[in-house]
PDB file of N, CA and C in Angstrom:
ATOM      1  N   MET N 986      40.725  -6.043  30.641  1.00  0.00           N
ATOM      2  CA  MET N 986      41.378  -6.605  29.415  1.00  0.00           C
ATOM      3  C   MET N 986      40.477  -6.793  28.650  1.00  0.00           C
ATOM      4  N   GLY N 987      40.733  -6.212  27.177  1.00  0.00           N
ATOM      5  CA  GLY N 987      39.622  -6.443  25.735  1.00  0.00           C
ATOM      6  C   GLY N 987      39.750  -8.186  26.224  1.00  0.00           C
ATOM      7  N   LEU N 988      39.107  -8.796  24.870  1.00  0.00           N
ATOM      8  CA  LEU N 988      38.783  -9.923  23.986  1.00  0.00           C
ATOM      9  C   LEU N 988      39.808 -10.421  23.769  1.00  0.00           C
ATOM     10  N   ASP N 989      41.144  -9.185  22.539  1.00  0.00           N
ATOM     11  CA  ASP N 989      41.631  -9.271  22.731  1.00  0.00           C
ATOM     12  C   ASP N 989      42.982  -9.056  22.629  1.00  0.00           C
ATOM     13  N   SER N 990      43.591  -9.124  24.361  1.00  0.00           N
ATOM     14  CA  SER N 990      44.231  -9.115  24.961  1.00  0.00           C
ATOM     15  C   SER N 990      45.057 -10.428  24.449  1.00  0.00           C
ATOM     16  N   LYS N 991      46.158 -10.463  25.178  1.00  0.00           N
ATOM     17  CA  LYS N 991      47.438 -11.630  25.056  1.00  0.00           C
ATOM     18  C   LYS N 991      48.005 -11.683  25.895  1.00  0.00           C
ATOM     19  N   LYS N 992      46.476 -11.943  26.538  1.00  0.00           N
ATOM     20  CA  LYS N 992      47.611 -12.120  28.520  1.00  0.00           C
ATOM     21  C   LYS N 992      46.496 -13.384  28.747  1.00  0.00           C
ATOM     22  N   ASP N 993      46.597 -13.820  29.936  1.00  0.00           N
ATOM     23  CA  ASP N 993      45.933 -15.266  30.322  1.00  0.00           C
ATOM     24  C   ASP N 993      45.823 -15.524  31.994  1.00  0.00           C
ATOM     25  N   VAL N 994      44.852 -15.632  32.613  1.00  0.00           N
ATOM     26  CA  VAL N 994      44.937 -15.283  33.643  1.00  0.00           C
ATOM     27  C   VAL N 994      44.003 -16.323  33.915  1.00  0.00           C
ATOM     28  N   HIS N 995      44.697 -16.640  35.292  1.00  0.00           N
ATOM     29  CA  HIS N 995      44.372 -18.301  36.301  1.00  0.00           C
ATOM     30  C   HIS N 995      44.428 -17.739  37.445  1.00  0.00           C
ATOM     31  N   LEU N 996      43.585 -18.238  38.460  1.00  0.00           N
ATOM     32  CA  LEU N 996      42.632 -18.291  39.105  1.00  0.00           C
ATOM     33  C   LEU N 996      42.746 -19.310  39.665  1.00  0.00           C
ATOM     34  N   ASP N 997      43.553 -19.608  41.176  1.00  0.00           N
ATOM     35  CA  ASP N 997      43.683 -20.774  41.678  1.00  0.00           C
ATOM     36  C   ASP N 997      42.668 -20.423  43.549  1.00  0.00           C
ATOM     37  N   GLY N 998      41.831 -20.934  43.565  1.00  0.00           N
ATOM     38  CA  GLY N 998      41.011 -20.369  44.956  1.00  0.00           C
ATOM     39  C   GLY N 998      40.227 -21.417  45.292  1.00  0.00           C
ATOM     40  N   SER N 999      39.659 -20.769  46.267  1.00  0.00           N
ATOM     41  CA  SER N 999      38.900 -22.792  46.961  1.00  0.00           C
ATOM     42  C   SER N 999      37.347 -21.858  46.526  1.00  0.00           C
ATOM     43  N   PRO N1000      36.631 -23.102  47.150  1.00  0.00           N
ATOM     44  CA  PRO N1000      34.799 -23.377  46.963  1.00  0.00           C
ATOM     45  C   PRO N1000      34.486 -21.608  47.316  1.00  0.00           C
ATOM     46  N   THR N1001      34.971 -21.961  48.425  1.00  0.00           N
ATOM     47  CA  THR N1001      34.486 -20.040  49.036  1.00  0.00           C
ATOM     48  C   THR N1001      34.053 -19.110  48.245  1.00  0.00           C
ATOM     49  N   GLY N1002      34.809 -18.924  46.798  1.00  0.00           N
ATOM     50  CA  GLY N1002      35.663 -17.780  45.918  1.00  0.00           C
ATOM     51  C   GLY N1002      36.399 -17.223  46.902  1.00  0.00           C
ATOM     52  N   SER N1003      37.325 -17.301  47.408  1.00  0.00           N
ATOM     53  CA  SER N1003      39.022 -16.275  47.659  1.00  0.00           C
ATOM     54  C   SER N1003      39.553 -17.352  46.648  1.00  0.00           C
ATOM     55  N   VAL N1004      40.644 -16.567  46.494  1.00  0.00           N
ATOM     56  CA  VAL N1004      41.437 -16.538  45.710  1.00  0.00           C
ATOM     57  C   VAL N1004      42.589 -16.464  46.326  1.00  0.00           C
ATOM     58  N   SER N1005      43.656 -17.442  46.669  1.00  0.00           N
ATOM     59  CA  SER N1005      44.972 -17.485  47.428  1.00  0.00           C
ATOM     60  C   SER N1005      46.193 -16.838  45.866  1.00  0.00           C
ATOM     61  N   ARG N1006      45.648 -17.119  45.074  1.00  0.00           N
ATOM     62  CA  ARG N1006      47.293 -17.158  44.327  1.00  0.00           C
ATOM     63  C   ARG N1006      46.760 -16.422  42.318  1.00  0.00           C
ATOM     64  N   LEU N1007      47.577 -15.504  42.702  1.00  0.00           N
ATOM     65  CA  LEU N1007      46.662 -15.207  40.838  1.00  0.00           C
ATOM     66  C   LEU N1007      48.427 -15.361  40.286  1.00  0.00           C
ATOM     67  N   GLU N1008      47.672 -15.267  38.699  1.00  0.00           N
ATOM     68  CA  GLU N1008      48.984 -15.930  38.274  1.00  0.00           C
ATOM     69  C   GLU N1008      48.426 -15.337  36.154  1.00  0.00           C
ATOM     70  N   VAL N1009      49.684 -14.076  35.943  1.00  0.00           N
ATOM     71  CA  VAL N1009      48.855 -13.523  34.466  1.00  0.00           C
ATOM     72  C   VAL N1009      50.672 -13.988  33.804  1.00  0.00           C
ATOM     73  N   LEU N1010      50.001 -14.943  32.728  1.00  0.00           N
ATOM     74  CA  LEU N1010      50.442 -14.893  31.655  1.00  0.00           C
ATOM     75  C   LEU N1010      51.263 -15.237  30.703  1.00  0.00           C
ATOM     76  N   GLU N1011      51.934 -13.809  29.763  1.00  0.00           N
ATOM     77  CA  GLU N1011      51.821 -12.811  28.880  1.00  0.00           C
ATOM     78  C   GLU N1011      52.616 -13.894  27.426  1.00  0.00           C
ATOM     79  N   GLY N1012      52.031 -13.908  26.845  1.00  0.00           N
ATOM     80  CA  GLY N1012      52.446 -13.616  25.345  1.00  0.00           C
ATOM     81  C   GLY N1012      51.823 -14.107  24.393  1.00  0.00           C
ATOM     82  N   PRO N1013      52.508 -14.665  23.100  1.00  0.00           N
ATOM     83  CA  PRO N1013      51.501 -15.041  22.558  1.00  0.00           C
ATOM     84  C   PRO N1013      50.187 -15.412  22.795  1.00  0.00           C
ATOM     85  N   SER N1014      50.345 -16.995  23.373  1.00  0.00           N
ATOM     86  CA  SER N1014      49.072 -17.593  23.774  1.00  0.00           C
ATOM     87  C   SER N1014      48.699 -18.119  25.584  1.00  0.00           C
ATOM     88  N   GLY N1015      50.318 -17.339  26.043  1.00  0.00           N
ATOM     89  CA  GLY N1015      49.673 -17.168  27.210  1.00  0.00           C
ATOM     90  C   GLY N1015      50.412 -18.307  28.313  1.00  0.00           C
ATOM     91  N   ARG N1016      51.283 -19.549  27.587  1.00  0.00           N
ATOM     92  CA  ARG N1016      51.328 -20.764  27.450  1.00  0.00           C
ATOM     93  C   ARG N1016      52.678 -20.348  27.765  1.00  0.00           C
ATOM     94  N   ARG N1017      53.318 -21.558  29.014  1.00  0.00           N
ATOM     95  CA  ARG N1017      54.735 -21.801  29.748  1.00  0.00           C
ATOM     96  C   ARG N1017      55.696 -21.859  28.319  1.00  0.00           C
ATOM     97  N   VAL N1018      56.687 -21.870  28.596  1.00  0.00           N
ATOM     98  CA  VAL N1018      57.606 -22.765  27.975  1.00  0.00           C
ATOM     99  C   VAL N1018      58.502 -23.225  29.173  1.00  0.00           C
ATOM    100  N   ARG N1019      59.085 -24.472  29.346  1.00  0.00           N
ATOM    101  CA  ARG N1019      59.690 -24.750  29.596  1.00  0.00           C
ATOM    102  C   ARG N1019      60.423 -25.417  29.379  1.00  0.00           C
ATOM    103  N   SER N1020      62.339 -25.700  30.377  1.00  0.00           N
ATOM    104  CA  SER N1020      63.401 -26.137  29.228  1.00  0.00           C
ATOM    105  C   SER N1020      63.012 -27.427  29.829  1.00  0.00           C
ATOM    106  N   GLU N1021      63.759 -28.056  28.630  1.00  0.00           N
ATOM    107  CA  GLU N1021      64.259 -29.950  28.988  1.00  0.00           C
ATOM    108  C   GLU N1021      64.634 -30.426  30.818  1.00  0.00           C
ATOM    109  N   ALA N1022      65.028 -29.745  31.541  1.00  0.00           N
ATOM    110  CA  ALA N1022      65.604 -29.802  32.171  1.00  0.00           C
ATOM    111  C   ALA N1022      64.655 -29.572  33.674  1.00  0.00           C
ATOM    112  N   GLU N1023      63.623 -28.417  33.689  1.00  0.00           N
ATOM    113  CA  GLU N1023      62.614 -28.010  33.466  1.00  0.00           C
ATOM    114  C   GLU N1023      61.494 -29.275  34.398  1.00  0.00           C
ATOM    115  N   ARG N1024      61.485 -29.772  33.061  1.00  0.00           N
ATOM    116  CA  ARG N1024      60.112 -31.223  32.371  1.00  0.00           C
ATOM    117  C   ARG N1024      61.119 -32.322  33.179  1.00  0.00           C
ATOM    118  N   ALA N1025      62.199 -32.434  33.119  1.00  0.00           N
ATOM    119  CA  ALA N1025      62.713 -34.150  33.685  1.00  0.00           C
ATOM    120  C   ALA N1025      62.678 -33.398  34.858  1.00  0.00           C
ATOM    121  N   ARG N1026      62.769 -32.212  35.901  1.00  0.00           N
ATOM    122  CA  ARG N1026      62.754 -32.272  36.551  1.00  0.00           C
ATOM    123  C   ARG N1026      61.132 -32.276  37.846  1.00  0.00           C
ATOM    124  N   ILE N1027      60.120 -32.471  36.815  1.00  0.00           N
ATOM    125  CA  ILE N1027      58.889 -32.496  37.499  1.00  0.00           C
ATOM    126  C   ILE N1027      58.613 -34.167  36.447  1.00  0.00           C
ATOM    127  N   VAL N1028      58.796 -34.872  36.561  1.00  0.00           N
ATOM    128  CA  VAL N1028      58.829 -35.939  35.758  1.00  0.00           C
ATOM    129  C   VAL N1028      59.393 -36.786  36.861  1.00  0.00           C
ATOM    130  N   ALA N1029      60.890 -36.465  37.368  1.00  0.00           N
ATOM    131  CA  ALA N1029      61.123 -37.624  38.635  1.00  0.00           C
ATOM    132  C   ALA N1029      60.460 -37.001  39.288  1.00  0.00           C
ATOM    133  N   GLU N1030      59.592 -35.955  40.228  1.00  0.00           N
ATOM    134  CA  GLU N1030      59.097 -35.808  41.038  1.00  0.00           C
ATOM    135  C   GLU N1030      57.853 -36.342  41.438  1.00  0.00           C
ATOM    136  N   SER N1031      57.271 -37.065  39.361  1.00  0.00           N
ATOM    137  CA  SER N1031      55.812 -37.323  39.476  1.00  0.00           C
ATOM    138  C   SER N1031      56.351 -38.980  39.708  1.00  0.00           C
ATOM    139  N   LEU N1032      57.139 -39.627  39.574  1.00  0.00           N
ATOM    140  CA  LEU N1032      57.744 -40.671  39.946  1.00  0.00           C
ATOM    141  C   LEU N1032      58.890 -41.419  41.339  1.00  0.00           C
ATOM    142  N   LEU N1033      58.533 -39.854  42.340  1.00  0.00           N
ATOM    143  CA  LEU N1033      58.450 -40.871  43.309  1.00  0.00           C
ATOM    144  C   LEU N1033      57.424 -41.680  44.198  1.00  0.00           C
ATOM    145  N   PRO N1034      58.047 -42.736  45.602  1.00  0.00           N
ATOM    146  CA  PRO N1034      56.862 -43.577  45.785  1.00  0.00           C
ATOM    147  C   PRO N1034      56.221 -42.525  45.782  1.00  0.00           C
ATOM    148  N   GLY N1035      54.487 -42.853  46.280  1.00  0.00           N
ATOM    149  CA  GLY N1035      53.540 -42.323  47.288  1.00  0.00           C
ATOM    150  C   GLY N1035      53.197 -41.241  46.400  1.00  0.00           C
ATOM    151  N   ALA N1036      54.038 -40.468  45.354  1.00  0.00           N
ATOM    152  CA  ALA N1036      53.137 -39.026  44.899  1.00  0.00           C
ATOM    153  C   ALA N1036      52.257 -39.808  43.488  1.00  0.00           C
ATOM    154  N   GLN N1037      51.296 -38.366  43.664  1.00  0.00           N
ATOM    155  CA  GLN N1037      49.675 -38.477  43.033  1.00  0.00           C
ATOM    156  C   GLN N1037      50.405 -37.904  41.338  1.00  0.00           C
ATOM    157  N   VAL N1038      49.892 -38.395  40.146  1.00  0.00           N
ATOM    158  CA  VAL N1038      50.496 -37.301  39.314  1.00  0.00           C
ATOM    159  C   VAL N1038      49.894 -36.098  39.231  1.00  0.00           C
ATOM    160  N   SER N1039      48.182 -36.244  39.629  1.00  0.00           N
ATOM    161  CA  SER N1039      47.391 -34.804  39.507  1.00  0.00           C
ATOM    162  C   SER N1039      47.715 -33.690  40.933  1.00  0.00           C
ATOM    163  N   GLU N1040      48.353 -34.571  41.473  1.00  0.00           N
ATOM    164  CA  GLU N1040      48.686 -33.387  42.824  1.00  0.00           C
ATOM    165  C   GLU N1040      50.320 -32.100  41.946  1.00  0.00           C
ATOM    166  N   VAL N1041      51.069 -33.133  41.795  1.00  0.00           N
ATOM    167  CA  VAL N1041      52.453 -32.619  41.107  1.00  0.00           C
ATOM    168  C   VAL N1041      52.542 -31.643  39.789  1.00  0.00           C
ATOM    169  N   ALA N1042      50.920 -31.937  39.144  1.00  0.00           N
ATOM    170  CA  ALA N1042      50.688 -31.729  37.664  1.00  0.00           C
ATOM    171  C   ALA N1042      49.864 -30.146  38.220  1.00  0.00           C
ATOM    172  N   ARG N1043      49.081 -30.347  39.424  1.00  0.00           N
ATOM    173  CA  ARG N1043      48.684 -28.770  39.757  1.00  0.00           C
ATOM    174  C   ARG N1043      49.944 -28.056  40.751  1.00  0.00           C
ATOM    175  N   LYS N1044      50.557 -28.050  41.390  1.00  0.00           N
ATOM    176  CA  LYS N1044      51.441 -27.500  42.083  1.00  0.00           C
ATOM    177  C   LYS N1044      52.363 -27.244  40.996  1.00  0.00           C
ATOM    178  N   HIS N1045      53.084 -27.159  39.732  1.00  0.00           N
ATOM    179  CA  HIS N1045      54.052 -26.925  38.473  1.00  0.00           C
ATOM    180  C   HIS N1045      53.518 -26.713  37.694  1.00  0.00           C
ATOM    181  N   GLY N1046      51.490 -26.255  37.959  1.00  0.00           N
ATOM    182  CA  GLY N1046      50.748 -25.400  37.031  1.00  0.00           C
ATOM    183  C   GLY N1046      50.417 -26.251  35.845  1.00  0.00           C
ATOM    184  N   ALA N1047      50.908 -27.516  35.519  1.00  0.00           N
ATOM    185  CA  ALA N1047      50.375 -28.954  34.774  1.00  0.00           C
ATOM    186  C   ALA N1047      49.242 -29.251  34.447  1.00  0.00           C
ATOM    187  N   THR N1048      48.901 -29.284  33.536  1.00  0.00           N
ATOM    188  CA  THR N1048      48.439 -31.011  33.593  1.00  0.00           C
ATOM    189  C   THR N1048      49.138 -31.950  33.540  1.00  0.00           C
ATOM    190  N   ARG N1049      48.413 -32.955  34.036  1.00  0.00           N
ATOM    191  CA  ARG N1049      48.540 -34.468  34.165  1.00  0.00           C
ATOM    192  C   ARG N1049      48.683 -35.359  32.988  1.00  0.00           C
ATOM    193  N   TRP N1050      48.604 -34.649  31.895  1.00  0.00           N
ATOM    194  CA  TRP N1050      48.221 -35.061  31.291  1.00  0.00           C
ATOM    195  C   TRP N1050      49.264 -34.736  30.097  1.00  0.00           C
ATOM    196  N   GLN N1051      49.956 -33.863  30.470  1.00  0.00           N
ATOM    197  CA  GLN N1051      51.261 -33.132  29.808  1.00  0.00           C
ATOM    198  C   GLN N1051      52.633 -33.969  30.727  1.00  0.00           C
ATOM    199  N   ILE N1052      52.300 -34.672  32.053  1.00  0.00           N
ATOM    200  CA  ILE N1052      53.510 -35.588  32.790  1.00  0.00           C
ATOM    201  C   ILE N1052      53.336 -36.529  32.097  1.00  0.00           C
ATOM    202  N   TYR N1053      52.329 -37.221  31.737  1.00  0.00           N
ATOM    203  CA  TYR N1053      52.645 -38.151  31.731  1.00  0.00           C
ATOM    204  C   TYR N1053      53.320 -38.498  29.682  1.00  0.00           C
ATOM    205  N   ASP N1054      52.827 -37.242  29.485  1.00  0.00           N
ATOM    206  CA  ASP N1054      53.463 -37.325  27.718  1.00  0.00           C
ATOM    207  C   ASP N1054      55.529 -37.449  27.875  1.00  0.00           C
ATOM    208  N   TRP N1055      55.291 -35.689  28.816  1.00  0.00           N
ATOM    209  CA  TRP N1055      56.412 -36.054  29.326  1.00  0.00           C
ATOM    210  C   TRP N1055      57.241 -37.941  30.091  1.00  0.00           C
ATOM    211  N   ARG N1056      56.839 -37.623  30.518  1.00  0.00           N
ATOM    212  CA  ARG N1056      57.061 -39.208  30.802  1.00  0.00           C
ATOM    213  C   ARG N1056      57.956 -40.403  29.718  1.00  0.00           C
ATOM    214  N   ARG N1057      56.743 -40.246  28.831  1.00  0.00           N
ATOM    215  CA  ARG N1057      56.928 -41.181  27.287  1.00  0.00           C
ATOM    216  C   ARG N1057      57.569 -40.773  26.704  1.00  0.00           C
ATOM    217  N   ARG N1058      57.623 -39.550  26.683  1.00  0.00           N
ATOM    218  CA  ARG N1058      58.820 -38.911  25.649  1.00  0.00           C
ATOM    219  C   ARG N1058      59.771 -39.181  26.179  1.00  0.00           C
ATOM    220  N   PHE N1059      61.268 -38.957  28.167  1.00  0.00           N
ATOM    221  CA  PHE N1059      61.510 -39.519  28.697  1.00  0.00           C
ATOM    222  C   PHE N1059      62.233 -40.812  28.270  1.00  0.00           C
ATOM    223  N   ARG N1060      61.355 -41.508  28.089  1.00  0.00           N
ATOM    224  CA  ARG N1060      61.300 -43.127  28.310  1.00  0.00           C
ATOM    225  C   ARG N1060      61.959 -43.312  26.951  1.00  0.00           C
ATOM    226  N   GLN N1061      61.098 -42.680  25.546  1.00  0.00           N
ATOM    227  CA  GLN N1061      61.747 -43.136  24.372  1.00  0.00           C
ATOM    228  C   GLN N1061      62.508 -42.531  24.170  1.00  0.00           C
ATOM    229  N   ARG N1062      62.856 -41.909  24.466  1.00  0.00           N
ATOM    230  CA  ARG N1062      65.217 -41.209  24.549  1.00  0.00           C
ATOM    231  C   ARG N1062      66.222 -41.557  25.243  1.00  0.00           C
ATOM    232  N   GLY N1063      65.659 -42.727  26.337  1.00  0.00           N
ATOM    233  CA  GLY N1063      66.195 -43.125  27.513  1.00  0.00           C
ATOM    234  C   GLY N1063      67.107 -42.602  28.352  1.00  0.00           C
ATOM    235  N   MET N1064      66.206 -41.119  29.104  1.00  0.00           N
ATOM    236  CA  MET N1064      66.443 -40.766  29.551  1.00  0.00           C
ATOM    237  C   MET N1064      65.794 -41.619  31.640  1.00  0.00           C
TER     238      MET N1064
END
């Protein structure tokens, strides 16, 4: 891939150097577009007893700050 490519590559690997998952996101920025329902499901999962936001974020390919932001937005809307 050249430097001007519109693909973003994420390697989810271990410290030993092996890669367990390769994810290629295409599009203008490589960003995911999540529906409101998908964000709501992720927020609900992050609010379960014993859930850790960082683990939920990692599982869904998000950052914990995104989840905190989604929580705030859902709270503001009364959802």
